[in-house]
XYZ file of C-alpha atoms in Angstrom:
340
model
C -10.674 10.482 -21.321
C -10.272 6.946 -20.020
C -8.213 4.219 -21.623
C -8.412 0.516 -20.831
C -4.889 -0.896 -20.781
C -4.191 -4.509 -21.706
C -1.766 -6.370 -23.909
C -3.623 -5.584 -27.109
C -3.287 -1.870 -26.439
C 0.350 -1.586 -25.447
C 1.003 0.956 -28.212
C -1.571 3.262 -26.670
C 0.538 3.693 -23.547
C 3.204 5.739 -25.244
C 0.804 8.046 -27.084
C -2.140 8.509 -24.736
C -0.965 11.564 -22.798
C -2.456 14.715 -24.331
C -1.520 18.270 -23.393
C -3.884 18.052 -20.408
C -4.008 15.404 -17.714
C -5.332 12.007 -18.784
C -7.222 9.303 -16.925
C -6.407 5.645 -17.469
C -7.907 2.397 -16.263
C -5.578 -0.487 -15.455
C -7.059 -3.952 -15.006
C -5.353 -6.794 -13.138
C -4.342 -9.418 -15.710
C -1.484 -11.906 -16.008
C 0.344 -9.257 -18.049
C -0.242 -6.330 -15.663
C 0.660 -7.732 -12.239
C 3.901 -8.167 -10.318
C 3.529 -11.233 -8.125
C 5.297 -10.930 -4.796
C 7.992 -8.370 -5.538
C 9.178 -4.865 -6.309
C 12.010 -4.744 -8.845
C 13.773 -1.861 -10.591
C 14.290 -4.050 -13.682
C 10.596 -4.822 -14.215
C 9.138 -3.314 -17.388
C 6.240 -0.909 -16.859
C 2.782 -2.064 -17.919
C 1.650 1.549 -18.281
C 3.483 4.849 -18.699
C 1.822 8.107 -17.654
C 2.759 11.739 -17.130
C 2.811 13.791 -13.967
C -0.724 14.972 -13.254
C -2.412 11.920 -14.769
C -4.925 9.767 -12.920
C -5.145 5.969 -13.010
C -8.056 3.797 -11.879
C -6.295 0.620 -10.734
C -7.971 -2.729 -10.146
C -6.308 -5.031 -7.618
C -6.766 -8.605 -6.452
C -6.800 -10.049 -2.975
C -3.881 -12.227 -1.905
C -5.367 -15.704 -1.976
C -5.983 -18.470 -4.463
C -9.317 -19.495 -5.981
C -8.856 -22.949 -4.451
C -8.142 -21.481 -1.015
C -11.186 -19.240 -1.131
C -13.460 -22.071 -2.275
C -12.145 -24.323 0.481
C -13.011 -21.617 3.013
C -16.581 -21.422 1.737
C -16.670 -18.898 -1.110
C -19.011 -20.054 -3.874
C -17.157 -20.710 -7.156
C -19.327 -18.107 -8.903
C -18.077 -15.468 -6.459
C -14.426 -15.992 -7.352
C -13.280 -13.154 -9.598
C -12.512 -14.297 -13.147
C -9.476 -11.999 -13.045
C -8.103 -13.893 -10.042
C -8.500 -17.217 -11.840
C -6.823 -15.768 -14.925
C -3.853 -14.486 -12.935
C -3.383 -17.789 -11.092
C -3.574 -19.667 -14.387
C -1.538 -17.207 -16.437
C 1.419 -16.041 -14.340
C 4.282 -18.555 -14.599
C 6.044 -19.788 -11.475
C 9.245 -18.077 -12.591
C 7.525 -14.685 -12.383
C 6.210 -15.243 -8.845
C 7.803 -14.424 -5.540
C 9.653 -14.198 -3.335
C 6.548 -12.743 -1.618
C 2.897 -13.611 -2.091
C 1.137 -10.311 -2.842
C -0.462 -9.815 -6.253
C 0.396 -6.200 -7.103
C -0.963 -4.314 -10.092
C 1.766 -2.527 -12.036
C 4.400 -1.313 -12.321
C 3.306 2.099 -13.611
C 6.052 4.386 -14.895
C 5.851 8.162 -14.542
C 7.586 9.780 -17.485
C 10.649 11.748 -16.466
C 10.934 10.299 -12.962
C 14.552 9.763 -11.941
C 16.408 8.780 -8.772
C 16.436 11.753 -6.430
C 12.887 12.832 -7.341
C 9.771 12.431 -5.198
C 6.470 10.869 -6.283
C 3.298 12.275 -4.771
C 0.439 9.755 -4.843
C -2.961 11.288 -4.185
C -5.431 8.596 -3.147
C -8.688 9.916 -4.598
C -10.997 6.927 -4.131
C -10.868 3.384 -2.751
C -13.803 1.170 -3.741
C -14.682 -2.348 -2.638
C -14.605 -4.704 -5.621
C -16.196 -7.856 -4.151
C -18.776 -8.492 -1.381
C -16.507 -10.480 0.920
C -13.139 -10.475 2.648
C -11.131 -13.035 4.529
C -8.960 -13.135 7.613
C -6.496 -15.963 8.171
C -3.584 -17.055 10.286
C -1.125 -19.919 10.033
C 1.675 -21.356 12.094
C 4.980 -19.614 11.490
C 3.379 -16.213 10.927
C 1.526 -13.745 13.098
C 2.602 -12.244 16.391
C 1.279 -15.087 18.583
C 2.158 -17.953 16.304
C 3.124 -20.327 19.128
C -0.301 -19.769 20.723
C -2.035 -20.835 17.498
C 0.023 -23.708 16.003
C -2.414 -24.406 13.160
C -4.097 -22.585 10.271
C -7.569 -21.071 10.025
C -9.355 -18.849 7.507
C -12.649 -17.007 7.990
C -14.756 -15.523 5.192
C -16.359 -12.243 6.243
C -19.332 -10.931 4.204
C -19.182 -7.184 3.523
C -22.324 -5.062 3.822
C -21.421 -2.326 1.341
C -24.518 -0.249 2.067
C -23.861 -0.030 5.807
C -20.069 -0.331 5.312
C -19.551 -3.028 7.918
C -18.015 -6.471 7.865
C -20.252 -9.185 9.335
C -17.491 -10.777 11.364
C -19.655 -12.964 13.621
C -23.185 -12.925 15.068
C -23.434 -9.685 17.004
C -19.987 -8.493 15.817
C -19.715 -5.924 13.032
C -16.445 -4.335 11.921
C -16.630 -0.802 10.444
C -15.079 -0.759 6.994
C -12.326 1.707 6.065
C -10.780 0.318 2.874
C -7.136 0.984 2.025
C -4.247 -0.650 0.203
C -1.779 -2.497 2.412
C 0.910 -2.273 -0.251
C 1.770 0.864 -2.217
C 5.302 1.471 -3.340
C 7.853 2.167 -6.020
C 10.815 0.133 -7.190
C 13.644 -0.037 -4.657
C 17.229 0.778 -5.628
C 18.481 -1.590 -8.366
C 20.966 -3.164 -5.936
C 18.000 -4.641 -4.000
C 17.220 -6.936 -6.928
C 13.806 -8.608 -6.851
C 12.704 -7.391 -3.439
C 10.204 -9.440 -1.412
C 6.788 -7.763 -1.271
C 6.280 -8.658 2.401
C 8.676 -6.476 4.473
C 8.147 -2.714 3.967
C 11.239 -0.594 3.518
C 12.533 2.660 2.016
C 10.428 2.272 -1.157
C 7.165 1.871 0.782
C 5.589 -1.427 -0.205
C 3.712 -3.505 2.345
C 3.291 -0.688 4.878
C -0.147 -1.849 6.100
C -0.903 1.660 7.368
C -4.640 1.938 7.935
C -4.433 5.754 7.808
C -3.844 5.644 4.030
C -7.514 5.742 3.053
C -9.146 7.823 0.329
C -8.341 11.496 0.767
C -4.779 10.942 1.958
C -1.537 11.532 0.079
C 1.541 9.323 0.048
C 5.013 10.659 -0.750
C 7.575 8.172 -2.028
C 11.267 8.573 -2.870
C 12.179 7.657 -6.442
C 14.994 5.105 -6.709
C 14.664 3.909 -10.312
C 13.854 5.519 -13.669
C 10.085 5.902 -14.015
C 9.560 5.314 -10.263
C 7.587 2.110 -11.127
C 4.572 2.340 -8.809
C 2.704 -0.817 -7.764
C -0.327 -1.345 -5.544
C -2.285 -4.211 -4.025
C -2.999 -6.097 -0.794
C -6.458 -4.582 -0.438
C -7.882 -4.307 3.068
C -11.521 -3.596 3.892
C -10.462 -2.894 7.480
C -7.471 -3.481 9.743
C -6.408 -2.860 13.300
C -3.041 -1.276 14.044
C -0.531 -4.103 14.328
C -2.335 -6.543 11.996
C -1.406 -9.059 14.668
C -2.473 -12.381 13.104
C -0.772 -11.402 9.755
C -3.935 -10.537 7.796
C -6.575 -7.815 7.842
C -9.991 -8.071 6.206
C -8.298 -9.015 2.947
C -10.251 -8.173 -0.193
C -10.025 -6.869 -3.745
C -10.168 -3.095 -4.192
C -10.273 -0.565 -6.988
C -8.299 2.623 -6.354
C -8.255 5.963 -8.112
C -4.838 7.624 -7.882
C -3.465 10.928 -9.134
C 0.299 11.043 -9.594
C 2.433 14.177 -9.291
C 6.187 14.118 -9.871
C 8.430 16.510 -7.922
C 11.842 16.912 -9.534
C 14.912 16.980 -7.302
C 12.757 17.003 -4.171
C 14.617 14.119 -2.642
C 13.264 12.319 0.380
C 14.809 9.152 1.717
C 11.746 7.533 3.274
C 7.995 7.327 2.650
C 5.764 9.811 4.419
C 2.091 10.716 4.161
C -0.476 13.385 4.852
C -4.108 13.076 5.794
C -6.437 16.089 5.660
C -5.676 16.653 9.343
C -2.209 15.248 10.042
C 1.346 14.622 8.890
C 2.647 11.045 9.081
C 6.277 9.900 9.201
C 7.161 6.210 8.925
C 9.838 3.829 10.096
C 10.426 0.155 9.210
C 12.871 -2.283 10.773
C 12.946 -5.858 12.055
C 13.530 -4.373 15.512
C 10.543 -2.380 16.802
C 12.773 0.038 18.719
C 14.809 0.765 15.592
C 11.617 1.240 13.563
C 10.419 3.765 16.134
C 13.706 5.661 16.022
C 13.498 5.822 12.225
C 9.932 7.176 12.328
C 10.866 9.814 14.907
C 13.939 10.900 12.961
C 11.918 11.081 9.753
C 9.351 13.329 11.417
C 12.121 15.517 12.816
C 13.677 15.777 9.349
C 10.293 16.749 7.899
C 9.702 19.448 10.512
C 13.150 20.907 9.970
C 12.897 20.862 6.161
C 9.250 21.813 5.676
C 8.381 23.820 8.781
C 11.712 25.532 9.414
C 12.000 24.211 12.964
C 15.195 23.488 14.840
C 15.862 19.832 15.577
C 15.493 20.532 19.299
C 12.063 22.099 18.861
C 10.953 19.375 16.461
C 11.895 16.678 18.981
C 10.070 18.538 21.734
C 6.955 19.099 19.615
C 6.628 15.409 18.825
C 6.851 14.622 22.530
C 4.115 17.058 23.538
C 1.741 16.773 20.580
C 2.616 13.757 18.396
C 1.424 10.165 18.564
C 3.688 7.169 17.974
C 1.656 4.219 16.698
C 2.463 0.665 15.655
C 1.463 0.131 12.043
C 2.151 -3.579 11.796
C 4.118 -6.238 13.682
C 4.066 -9.239 11.379
C 5.925 -8.618 8.122
C 9.470 -9.196 9.369
C 10.118 -5.461 9.216
C 7.868 -3.924 11.845
C 6.133 -0.655 11.013
C 5.831 2.457 13.175
C 4.358 5.801 12.255
C 4.414 9.179 13.982
C 1.293 11.317 13.582
C 1.377 15.084 14.084
C -1.790 17.217 13.762
C -1.725 19.940 11.109
C -3.766 22.159 13.433
C -0.601 22.797 15.451
C 0.673 25.076 12.704
C -0.998 28.457 12.305
C 0.774 29.044 8.957
C 0.448 26.186 6.492
């Protein structure tokens, strides 16, 4: 069954989980978004059980006024975006700028557990995206000491973005930000720099069909998602991708006492280990060490052999360069292992 969650149906949250797995739908409203932060003290807008599925609607990170100024017709601005901009007080915003739907609590989740997030579907919600840069952000900010925003129409039938005459970008939608609450000592943590709770990882590999594994640091885990991207290049060098609104279908599985200390992921064909740090070299070391730890724990390898295997068969890739903490991920093909 599917339940629409909003403020008038808060009581349904606590009673909606039957003996079997349930499916919920969570809209983005002023009452169901966390604007610019992950925080262990935030109250969940929805509580589910392990095995449940949630269809989550998200909003792009821009204002109605900004989109209209860039050329989007007023009728094409999502009513939900206008409602959120009008309805979320300034005191509830920041320190970052992402509009994240959630948090969603998983009943029974406790620090030391692991949350498995199966990304079942990622659907485009609107027929356009934007890309923008501004001075003070982006990897070449001194080369572009001004601001510019481009609206890119999305051809959803051909799954391309019409970037410019004669230039089409293949679409591969994914969520730039998926994460849980950080440890309570972090306080209201900025949504921009990714860290041990996931968050703004901007990893273009996390499309539909992949699975994200997140450490649990707070009761309920408190999952949030947003920062929809229709497409992105590794690095996200000007600070934005093809930014758009997305609807995601997620299945959540809780693993008790299966502690991990860092996000990792799996695609149908590969294992992915991540590392985040303001220094790119440190981020790379973290990603390598996390892959080594995974190979030792899950594949029974020695640390020496794990290190060697990454060198001969793994790929080290830059996820993003522009969110203060840089992102690196190590990709290792599953086909290397004859016993899975």
